[in-house]
Amino acid sequence: MTTHGGHVREYADRNKITDNVLPLIVIPTTAGTGSEVTFGAVITDTENHFKFTVKHQYTAPELALVDPKLT
């Protein structure tokens, strides 16, 4: 949203992501899921009690800080 603007719900449509985003650094807290190397994120809309995904090749993490103490 920093580079593209709008509301997060708009990005459930992957065509809204038209260029690179800011570098993403992730810290996984669950072992074995591989979430730190995926192109997608699950977003929870707490107001509407709804979950959706944001997926695009540009949303892949640049760096994963994997620390077993955090899992």
XYZ file of C-alpha atoms in Angstrom:
71
model
C 0.000 0.000 0.000
C 2.956 2.314 0.554
C 3.935 2.119 -3.116
C 0.496 1.611 -4.661
C -1.983 3.380 -2.329
C -5.614 2.463 -1.804
C -7.119 -0.003 0.670
C -5.704 -3.463 1.432
C -8.934 -5.185 0.275
C -8.230 -3.922 -3.269
C -5.156 -6.133 -3.455
C -7.105 -9.369 -3.331
C -7.155 -8.658 -7.094
C -3.544 -9.400 -8.070
C -3.848 -7.102 -11.098
C -3.767 -4.120 -8.711
C -0.071 -4.798 -8.029
C 1.575 -3.360 -11.120
C 5.176 -2.803 -10.064
C 7.680 -3.688 -7.373
C 6.762 -3.104 -3.750
C 9.042 -2.128 -0.897
C 11.444 -4.912 0.153
C 9.727 -7.344 2.494
C 11.594 -8.841 5.459
C 9.748 -11.659 7.219
C 10.137 -13.403 10.564
C 8.314 -16.738 10.564
C 6.835 -17.843 13.869
C 5.579 -21.280 12.786
C 7.979 -24.052 11.792
C 7.488 -26.094 8.661
C 4.910 -23.975 6.820
C 7.298 -22.362 4.346
C 5.412 -19.084 4.712
C 8.676 -17.154 4.597
C 9.215 -18.108 0.937
C 5.706 -17.718 -0.497
C 4.264 -14.958 -2.649
C 1.033 -14.772 -0.676
C -0.192 -13.352 2.586
C -3.437 -14.024 4.425
C -5.075 -10.821 5.615
C -7.768 -10.821 8.297
C -10.428 -8.139 8.029
C -11.524 -7.993 11.682
C -14.339 -5.517 11.025
C -16.102 -7.777 8.515
C -14.876 -11.114 9.937
C -13.363 -12.058 6.581
C -9.998 -13.478 5.462
C -8.509 -13.030 2.003
C -5.152 -13.459 0.295
C -2.834 -11.029 -1.415
C -0.644 -12.878 -3.935
C 1.807 -11.639 -6.540
C 5.385 -12.339 -7.572
C 6.308 -8.843 -6.347
C 5.200 -9.690 -2.793
C 7.811 -12.408 -2.274
C 10.074 -11.696 0.719
C 13.579 -10.386 0.070
C 14.896 -11.752 3.370
C 13.727 -14.206 6.009
C 15.069 -14.001 9.554
C 14.607 -17.550 10.821
C 15.170 -17.914 14.560
C 14.131 -21.172 16.252
C 13.521 -19.277 19.507
C 10.631 -17.444 17.832
C 8.787 -20.578 16.701
